PDB file of C-alpha atoms in Angstrom:
ATOM      1  CA  SER Y   1       0.000   0.000   0.000  1.00 51.00           C
ATOM      2  CA  SER Y   2       1.110   3.542  -0.752  1.00 58.00           C
ATOM      3  CA  GLU Y   3       2.058   5.971   1.984  1.00 88.00           C
ATOM      4  CA  LEU Y   4       0.598   8.745  -0.167  1.00 94.00           C
ATOM      5  CA  THR Y   5      -3.189   8.657  -0.279  1.00 96.00           C
ATOM      6  CA  GLN Y   6      -5.265  10.006  -3.170  1.00 97.00           C
ATOM      7  CA  ASP Y   7      -8.975   9.843  -3.885  1.00 97.00           C
ATOM      8  CA  PRO Y   8      -9.492   7.205  -6.593  1.00 97.00           C
ATOM      9  CA  ALA Y   9     -11.806   9.346  -8.708  1.00 98.00           C
ATOM     10  CA  VAL Y  10     -12.887  12.961  -8.993  1.00 98.00           C
ATOM     11  CA  SER Y  11     -15.173  14.692 -11.468  1.00 97.00           C
ATOM     12  CA  VAL Y  12     -15.518  18.325 -12.529  1.00 97.00           C
ATOM     13  CA  ALA Y  13     -17.824  20.206 -14.851  1.00 97.00           C
ATOM     14  CA  LEU Y  14     -16.204  21.730 -17.904  1.00 97.00           C
ATOM     15  CA  GLY Y  15     -14.747  25.136 -17.047  1.00 97.00           C
ATOM     16  CA  GLN Y  16     -15.014  24.670 -13.303  1.00 97.00           C
ATOM     17  CA  THR Y  17     -12.264  24.315 -10.705  1.00 98.00           C
ATOM     18  CA  VAL Y  18     -11.156  21.007  -9.221  1.00 98.00           C
ATOM     19  CA  ARG Y  19      -8.699  20.152  -6.482  1.00 98.00           C
ATOM     20  CA  ILE Y  20      -6.932  16.790  -6.332  1.00 98.00           C
ATOM     21  CA  THR Y  21      -5.321  15.981  -3.006  1.00 98.00           C
ATOM     22  CA  CYS Y  22      -2.479  13.789  -1.779  1.00 97.00           C
ATOM     23  CA  GLN Y  23      -2.033  12.985   1.905  1.00 96.00           C
ATOM     24  CA  GLY Y  24       0.968  11.586   3.716  1.00 93.00           C
ATOM     25  CA  ASP Y  25       3.062  12.348   6.778  1.00 90.00           C
ATOM     26  CA  SER Y  26       6.213  12.682   4.666  1.00 89.00           C
ATOM     27  CA  LEU Y  27       4.671  15.695   2.925  1.00 91.00           C
ATOM     28  CA  ARG Y  28       5.540  17.749   6.000  1.00 90.00           C
ATOM     29  CA  SER Y  29       9.206  17.323   4.995  1.00 88.00           C
ATOM     30  CA  TYR Y  30       9.056  16.882   1.221  1.00 91.00           C
ATOM     31  CA  TYR Y  31       7.238  18.683  -1.557  1.00 93.00           C
ATOM     32  CA  ALA Y  32       5.072  16.569  -3.822  1.00 96.00           C
ATOM     33  CA  SER Y  33       5.376  16.500  -7.582  1.00 97.00           C
ATOM     34  CA  TRP Y  34       2.365  15.831  -9.810  1.00 98.00           C
ATOM     35  CA  TYR Y  35       2.023  13.863 -13.043  1.00 98.00           C
ATOM     36  CA  GLN Y  36      -0.693  13.631 -15.658  1.00 98.00           C
ATOM     37  CA  GLN Y  37      -1.116  10.364 -17.531  1.00 98.00           C
ATOM     38  CA  LYS Y  38      -3.503   9.905 -20.432  1.00 98.00           C
ATOM     39  CA  PRO Y  39      -4.423   6.432 -21.731  1.00 97.00           C
ATOM     40  CA  GLY Y  40      -1.593   4.777 -23.607  1.00 96.00           C
ATOM     41  CA  GLN Y  41       0.863   7.564 -22.861  1.00 98.00           C
ATOM     42  CA  ALA Y  42       3.803   8.076 -20.538  1.00 98.00           C
ATOM     43  CA  PRO Y  43       3.262  10.303 -17.496  1.00 98.00           C
ATOM     44  CA  VAL Y  44       4.006  14.010 -17.848  1.00 98.00           C
ATOM     45  CA  LEU Y  45       5.197  16.290 -15.046  1.00 98.00           C
ATOM     46  CA  VAL Y  46       2.710  19.121 -14.405  1.00 98.00           C
ATOM     47  CA  ILE Y  47       3.761  20.546 -11.012  1.00 98.00           C
ATOM     48  CA  TYR Y  48       6.915  20.334  -8.902  1.00 96.00           C
ATOM     49  CA  GLY Y  49       8.250  22.067  -5.820  1.00 93.00           C
ATOM     50  CA  LYS Y  50       6.266  24.691  -3.995  1.00 90.00           C
ATOM     51  CA  ASN Y  51       4.259  25.562  -7.136  1.00 96.00           C
ATOM     52  CA  ASN Y  52       6.332  25.278 -10.315  1.00 96.00           C
ATOM     53  CA  ARG Y  53       5.094  24.397 -13.786  1.00 98.00           C
ATOM     54  CA  PRO Y  54       7.401  22.971 -16.455  1.00 96.00           C
ATOM     55  CA  SER Y  55       7.502  24.737 -19.775  1.00 96.00           C
ATOM     56  CA  GLY Y  56       4.408  23.961 -21.823  1.00 96.00           C
ATOM     57  CA  ILE Y  57       2.087  23.228 -18.912  1.00 97.00           C
ATOM     58  CA  PRO Y  58      -0.912  25.608 -18.917  1.00 97.00           C
ATOM     59  CA  ASP Y  59      -1.188  28.080 -16.055  1.00 96.00           C
ATOM     60  CA  ARG Y  60      -4.580  26.648 -15.074  1.00 98.00           C
ATOM     61  CA  PHE Y  61      -2.529  23.995 -13.227  1.00 98.00           C
ATOM     62  CA  SER Y  62      -1.249  25.003  -9.798  1.00 98.00           C
ATOM     63  CA  GLY Y  63       0.039  23.326  -6.675  1.00 97.00           C
ATOM     64  CA  SER Y  64      -0.099  23.993  -2.962  1.00 96.00           C
ATOM     65  CA  SER Y  65       0.764  22.313   0.292  1.00 94.00           C
ATOM     66  CA  SER Y  66      -0.445  22.500   3.888  1.00 94.00           C
ATOM     67  CA  GLY Y  67       0.613  20.210   6.683  1.00 93.00           C
ATOM     68  CA  ASN Y  68       0.462  16.624   5.465  1.00 94.00           C
ATOM     69  CA  THR Y  69      -1.576  17.422   2.346  1.00 97.00           C
ATOM     70  CA  ALA Y  70      -0.445  18.464  -1.113  1.00 97.00           C
ATOM     71  CA  SER Y  71      -2.983  19.665  -3.669  1.00 98.00           C
ATOM     72  CA  LEU Y  72      -3.149  20.011  -7.418  1.00 98.00           C
ATOM     73  CA  THR Y  73      -5.716  22.547  -8.579  1.00 98.00           C
ATOM     74  CA  ILE Y  74      -7.028  22.915 -12.110  1.00 98.00           C
ATOM     75  CA  THR Y  75      -8.774  26.256 -12.544  1.00 98.00           C
ATOM     76  CA  GLY Y  76     -11.127  26.158 -15.502  1.00 97.00           C
ATOM     77  CA  ALA Y  77     -10.850  22.459 -16.353  1.00 97.00           C
ATOM     78  CA  GLN Y  78     -10.789  21.573 -20.032  1.00 98.00           C
ATOM     79  CA  ALA Y  79     -11.832  18.375 -21.758  1.00 97.00           C
ATOM     80  CA  GLU Y  80      -8.186  17.569 -22.481  1.00 97.00           C
ATOM     81  CA  ASP Y  81      -7.442  17.561 -18.737  1.00 98.00           C
ATOM     82  CA  GLU Y  82      -9.338  14.279 -18.352  1.00 98.00           C
ATOM     83  CA  ALA Y  83      -6.609  11.876 -17.244  1.00 98.00           C
ATOM     84  CA  ASP Y  84      -5.091  10.043 -14.298  1.00 98.00           C
ATOM     85  CA  TYR Y  85      -3.105  12.192 -11.892  1.00 98.00           C
ATOM     86  CA  TYR Y  86      -0.388  10.906  -9.564  1.00 98.00           C
ATOM     87  CA  CYS Y  87       1.478  12.577  -6.755  1.00 98.00           C
ATOM     88  CA  ASN Y  88       5.044  11.587  -5.921  1.00 97.00           C
ATOM     89  CA  SER Y  89       7.274  12.219  -2.952  1.00 95.00           C
ATOM     90  CA  ARG Y  90       9.125  10.246  -0.306  1.00 87.00           C
ATOM     91  CA  ASP Y  91       7.765   7.844   2.296  1.00 80.00           C
ATOM     92  CA  SER Y  92       8.598   7.872   5.999  1.00 74.00           C
ATOM     93  CA  SER Y  93      11.848   5.974   5.309  1.00 78.00           C
ATOM     94  CA  GLY Y  94      12.974   8.382   2.612  1.00 76.00           C
ATOM     95  CA  HIS Y  95      12.236   6.029  -0.260  1.00 86.00           C
ATOM     96  CA  GLY Y  96      10.404   7.340  -3.302  1.00 93.00           C
ATOM     97  CA  VAL Y  97       6.697   6.614  -3.530  1.00 95.00           C
ATOM     98  CA  PHE Y  98       3.707   7.460  -5.730  1.00 97.00           C
ATOM     99  CA  GLY Y  99       0.164   7.990  -4.620  1.00 96.00           C
ATOM    100  CA  GLY Y 100      -2.425   5.523  -5.865  1.00 97.00           C
ATOM    101  CA  GLY Y 101      -3.634   7.936  -8.536  1.00 98.00           C
ATOM    102  CA  THR Y 102      -6.810   9.936  -9.129  1.00 98.00           C
ATOM    103  CA  LYS Y 103      -8.928   9.476 -12.228  1.00 98.00           C
ATOM    104  CA  LEU Y 104     -10.258  12.881 -13.272  1.00 98.00           C
ATOM    105  CA  THR Y 105     -13.448  12.995 -15.327  1.00 98.00           C
ATOM    106  CA  VAL Y 106     -14.444  16.254 -17.009  1.00 97.00           C
ATOM    107  CA  LEU Y 107     -18.221  16.362 -17.436  1.00 95.00           C
TER     108      LEU Y 107
ATOM    109  CA  GLU U   1      16.036  18.826 -26.158  1.00 95.00           C
ATOM    110  CA  VAL U   2      16.317  16.563 -23.146  1.00 96.00           C
ATOM    111  CA  GLN U   3      15.155  13.119 -24.151  1.00 98.00           C
ATOM    112  CA  LEU U   4      15.085   9.557 -22.848  1.00 98.00           C
ATOM    113  CA  VAL U   5      14.596   6.769 -25.376  1.00 98.00           C
ATOM    114  CA  GLN U   6      13.821   3.271 -24.166  1.00 98.00           C
ATOM    115  CA  SER U   7      14.362  -0.078 -25.830  1.00 98.00           C
ATOM    116  CA  GLY U   8      11.511  -1.887 -27.527  1.00 98.00           C
ATOM    117  CA  ALA U   9       8.822  -4.230 -26.240  1.00 98.00           C
ATOM    118  CA  GLU U  10       9.860  -7.658 -25.020  1.00 98.00           C
ATOM    119  CA  VAL U  11       8.049 -10.990 -24.814  1.00 98.00           C
ATOM    120  CA  LYS U  12       9.730 -13.523 -22.540  1.00 98.00           C
ATOM    121  CA  LYS U  13       9.029 -16.822 -20.806  1.00 98.00           C
ATOM    122  CA  PRO U  14       9.102 -17.313 -17.034  1.00 98.00           C
ATOM    123  CA  GLY U  15      12.614 -17.967 -15.793  1.00 98.00           C
ATOM    124  CA  GLU U  16      14.312 -16.085 -18.610  1.00 98.00           C
ATOM    125  CA  SER U  17      16.591 -13.108 -18.042  1.00 98.00           C
ATOM    126  CA  LEU U  18      16.096  -9.643 -19.494  1.00 98.00           C
ATOM    127  CA  LYS U  19      17.839  -6.277 -19.617  1.00 98.00           C
ATOM    128  CA  ILE U  20      16.027  -3.189 -20.911  1.00 98.00           C
ATOM    129  CA  SER U  21      17.662   0.141 -21.610  1.00 98.00           C
ATOM    130  CA  CYS U  22      17.093   3.883 -21.417  1.00 98.00           C
ATOM    131  CA  LYS U  23      19.352   6.230 -23.393  1.00 98.00           C
ATOM    132  CA  GLY U  24      19.616   9.865 -22.390  1.00 98.00           C
ATOM    133  CA  SER U  25      20.469  12.775 -24.652  1.00 97.00           C
ATOM    134  CA  GLY U  26      20.436  16.567 -24.601  1.00 97.00           C
ATOM    135  CA  TYR U  27      21.873  16.940 -21.100  1.00 97.00           C
ATOM    136  CA  SER U  28      24.801  15.883 -18.901  1.00 97.00           C
ATOM    137  CA  PHE U  29      23.876  12.242 -18.263  1.00 97.00           C
ATOM    138  CA  THR U  30      26.297  11.886 -15.361  1.00 97.00           C
ATOM    139  CA  SER U  31      24.870  14.862 -13.441  1.00 96.00           C
ATOM    140  CA  TYR U  32      21.305  13.647 -12.843  1.00 97.00           C
ATOM    141  CA  TRP U  33      19.713  10.597 -11.270  1.00 96.00           C
ATOM    142  CA  ILE U  34      17.716   8.260 -13.501  1.00 98.00           C
ATOM    143  CA  GLY U  35      14.709   6.447 -12.051  1.00 97.00           C
ATOM    144  CA  TRP U  36      12.675   3.396 -13.053  1.00 98.00           C
ATOM    145  CA  VAL U  37       8.917   3.173 -12.566  1.00 98.00           C
ATOM    146  CA  ARG U  38       6.650   0.151 -13.010  1.00 98.00           C
ATOM    147  CA  GLN U  39       3.037   0.241 -14.140  1.00 98.00           C
ATOM    148  CA  MET U  40       1.236  -3.074 -14.103  1.00 98.00           C
ATOM    149  CA  PRO U  41      -1.761  -3.464 -16.449  1.00 97.00           C
ATOM    150  CA  GLY U  42      -4.587  -1.175 -15.337  1.00 97.00           C
ATOM    151  CA  LYS U  43      -2.721  -0.122 -12.200  1.00 98.00           C
ATOM    152  CA  GLY U  44      -0.849   2.883 -10.832  1.00 98.00           C
ATOM    153  CA  LEU U  45       2.765   3.980 -10.880  1.00 98.00           C
ATOM    154  CA  GLU U  46       5.314   2.279  -8.629  1.00 97.00           C
ATOM    155  CA  TRP U  47       8.716   3.760  -7.721  1.00 97.00           C
ATOM    156  CA  MET U  48      11.319   1.041  -8.272  1.00 97.00           C
ATOM    157  CA  GLY U  49      14.666   2.733  -7.774  1.00 96.00           C
ATOM    158  CA  ILE U  50      17.141   5.328  -8.964  1.00 96.00           C
ATOM    159  CA  ILE U  51      20.760   5.451 -10.073  1.00 97.00           C
ATOM    160  CA  TYR U  52      23.283   8.272 -10.299  1.00 97.00           C
ATOM    161  CA  PRO U  53      25.291   7.501 -13.435  1.00 97.00           C
ATOM    162  CA  GLY U  54      28.183   9.684 -12.305  1.00 95.00           C
ATOM    163  CA  ASP U  55      29.215   7.205  -9.615  1.00 95.00           C
ATOM    164  CA  SER U  56      26.605   4.402  -9.985  1.00 95.00           C
ATOM    165  CA  ASP U  57      25.125   5.125  -6.548  1.00 95.00           C
ATOM    166  CA  THR U  58      21.864   3.143  -6.591  1.00 95.00           C
ATOM    167  CA  ARG U  59      18.809   3.235  -4.312  1.00 94.00           C
ATOM    168  CA  TYR U  60      16.014   0.673  -4.433  1.00 95.00           C
ATOM    169  CA  SER U  61      12.492   0.672  -3.108  1.00 95.00           C
ATOM    170  CA  PRO U  62      12.212  -2.093  -0.491  1.00 94.00           C
ATOM    171  CA  SER U  63       9.532  -3.661  -2.697  1.00 94.00           C
ATOM    172  CA  PHE U  64      12.020  -4.138  -5.531  1.00 97.00           C
ATOM    173  CA  GLN U  65      15.300  -4.685  -3.678  1.00 96.00           C
ATOM    174  CA  GLY U  66      16.686  -8.065  -4.734  1.00 97.00           C
ATOM    175  CA  GLN U  67      14.090  -8.461  -7.487  1.00 97.00           C
ATOM    176  CA  VAL U  68      15.759  -6.289 -10.144  1.00 98.00           C
ATOM    177  CA  THR U  69      19.132  -4.699 -10.824  1.00 98.00           C
ATOM    178  CA  ILE U  70      19.563  -1.105 -11.926  1.00 98.00           C
ATOM    179  CA  SER U  71      22.810  -0.141 -13.624  1.00 98.00           C
ATOM    180  CA  ALA U  72      24.241   2.472 -15.966  1.00 98.00           C
ATOM    181  CA  ASP U  73      26.990   2.849 -18.564  1.00 97.00           C
ATOM    182  CA  LYS U  74      27.948   6.504 -18.536  1.00 96.00           C
ATOM    183  CA  SER U  75      30.173   6.092 -21.584  1.00 97.00           C
ATOM    184  CA  ILE U  76      27.063   5.607 -23.725  1.00 97.00           C
ATOM    185  CA  SER U  77      24.596   7.619 -21.577  1.00 98.00           C
ATOM    186  CA  THR U  78      22.435   4.559 -20.957  1.00 98.00           C
ATOM    187  CA  ALA U  79      20.709   3.196 -17.866  1.00 98.00           C
ATOM    188  CA  TYR U  80      19.474  -0.373 -17.526  1.00 98.00           C
ATOM    189  CA  LEU U  81      16.908  -2.403 -15.661  1.00 98.00           C
ATOM    190  CA  GLN U  82      17.462  -6.122 -15.538  1.00 98.00           C
ATOM    191  CA  TRP U  83      15.958  -9.339 -14.250  1.00 98.00           C
ATOM    192  CA  SER U  84      17.786 -12.635 -13.773  1.00 98.00           C
ATOM    193  CA  SER U  85      14.667 -14.795 -13.679  1.00 98.00           C
ATOM    194  CA  LEU U  86      11.389 -13.292 -14.877  1.00 98.00           C
ATOM    195  CA  LYS U  87       7.995 -14.136 -13.417  1.00 98.00           C
ATOM    196  CA  ALA U  88       4.567 -13.697 -14.946  1.00 98.00           C
ATOM    197  CA  SER U  89       3.962 -10.988 -12.334  1.00 98.00           C
ATOM    198  CA  ASP U  90       6.747  -8.907 -13.936  1.00 98.00           C
ATOM    199  CA  THR U  91       4.421  -8.253 -16.865  1.00 98.00           C
ATOM    200  CA  ALA U  92       4.113  -4.478 -16.936  1.00 98.00           C
ATOM    201  CA  MET U  93       5.079  -1.249 -18.632  1.00 98.00           C
ATOM    202  CA  TYR U  94       8.404   0.083 -17.360  1.00 98.00           C
ATOM    203  CA  TYR U  95       9.323   3.742 -17.598  1.00 98.00           C
ATOM    204  CA  CYS U  96      12.615   5.477 -17.036  1.00 98.00           C
ATOM    205  CA  ALA U  97      12.726   9.159 -16.146  1.00 98.00           C
ATOM    206  CA  ARG U  98      15.317  11.746 -15.193  1.00 98.00           C
ATOM    207  CA  HIS U  99      15.099  12.270 -11.438  1.00 96.00           C
ATOM    208  CA  ILE U 100      15.921  15.700 -10.090  1.00 95.00           C
ATOM    209  CA  VAL U 101      16.623  16.296  -6.416  1.00 91.00           C
ATOM    210  CA  VAL U 102      16.786  19.693  -4.719  1.00 90.00           C
ATOM    211  CA  VAL U 103      17.529  19.811  -1.003  1.00 84.00           C
ATOM    212  CA  THR U 104      16.661  22.976   0.912  1.00 81.00           C
ATOM    213  CA  ALA U 105      16.599  23.916   4.570  1.00 79.00           C
ATOM    214  CA  ILE U 106      12.785  24.059   4.534  1.00 78.00           C
ATOM    215  CA  ARG U 107      11.647  21.138   2.403  1.00 82.00           C
ATOM    216  CA  SER U 108      13.361  18.779   0.044  1.00 86.00           C
ATOM    217  CA  ASN U 109      12.055  18.422  -3.429  1.00 90.00           C
ATOM    218  CA  ASN U 110      12.349  15.758  -6.097  1.00 93.00           C
ATOM    219  CA  TRP U 111      10.619  15.102  -9.377  1.00 96.00           C
ATOM    220  CA  PHE U 112      10.789  13.079 -12.589  1.00 97.00           C
ATOM    221  CA  ASP U 113      11.187  14.910 -15.890  1.00 97.00           C
ATOM    222  CA  PRO U 114      11.250  13.957 -18.702  1.00 98.00           C
ATOM    223  CA  TRP U 115      10.011  10.406 -19.019  1.00 98.00           C
ATOM    224  CA  GLY U 116      10.921   7.772 -21.561  1.00 98.00           C
ATOM    225  CA  GLN U 117       8.213   6.365 -23.817  1.00 98.00           C
ATOM    226  CA  GLY U 118       8.025   3.131 -21.828  1.00 98.00           C
ATOM    227  CA  THR U 119       9.012  -0.480 -22.469  1.00 98.00           C
ATOM    228  CA  LEU U 120       6.287  -3.122 -22.326  1.00 98.00           C
ATOM    229  CA  VAL U 121       7.519  -6.384 -20.851  1.00 98.00           C
ATOM    230  CA  THR U 122       5.266  -9.424 -21.258  1.00 98.00           C
ATOM    231  CA  VAL U 123       6.142 -12.626 -19.437  1.00 98.00           C
ATOM    232  CA  SER U 124       4.091 -15.623 -20.487  1.00 97.00           C
ATOM    233  CA  SER U 125       4.592 -19.311 -20.999  1.00 95.00           C
TER     234      SER U 125
END
């Protein structure tokens, strides 16, 4: 089992805002990074660090962190944002770990 | 352009050995960690381990320690993931990715970017 906990599924109406969360005690010491994975494709980094977006990632994606919870927010979700989202950080022993993933549906 | 290109799909029988590769280009291969990630059919991402090609320092997830070997040949900018005796449960997509680590006084930070295209490994009798 993962030491980073994500909701298995979340839905959002087109154009609305959605927050995807990742919980784990290690997040008090480590930032989470976030990845988007569409069917049949490799994961893509969308957020890293405190709130950094790689080149090419739309500014509707943002990240935040409070206590043991990291969040990925999509402001104004688009149809192309429908995908699986994974958080990544370290576990309590310092080993790398991914959250279980959240399937985002855009209605 | 920073790029990681993985070797092609493999079909193997249980008990066989296998080594898949991940070739980096567009950056200093010896200056960044490379990680391996497993994705079993219909499942999530699993952190397997990382290697620093500059000195071959390698870290494994406890779940994968002893099950696979991660190595690198810095002379050809290539990292490897290998099995000595495959099992049907090794059937999965395997991704490599550049792993970046930033340590600060407040919070440490690490992420994977970019990712390779993936190598599908199928183990079946």
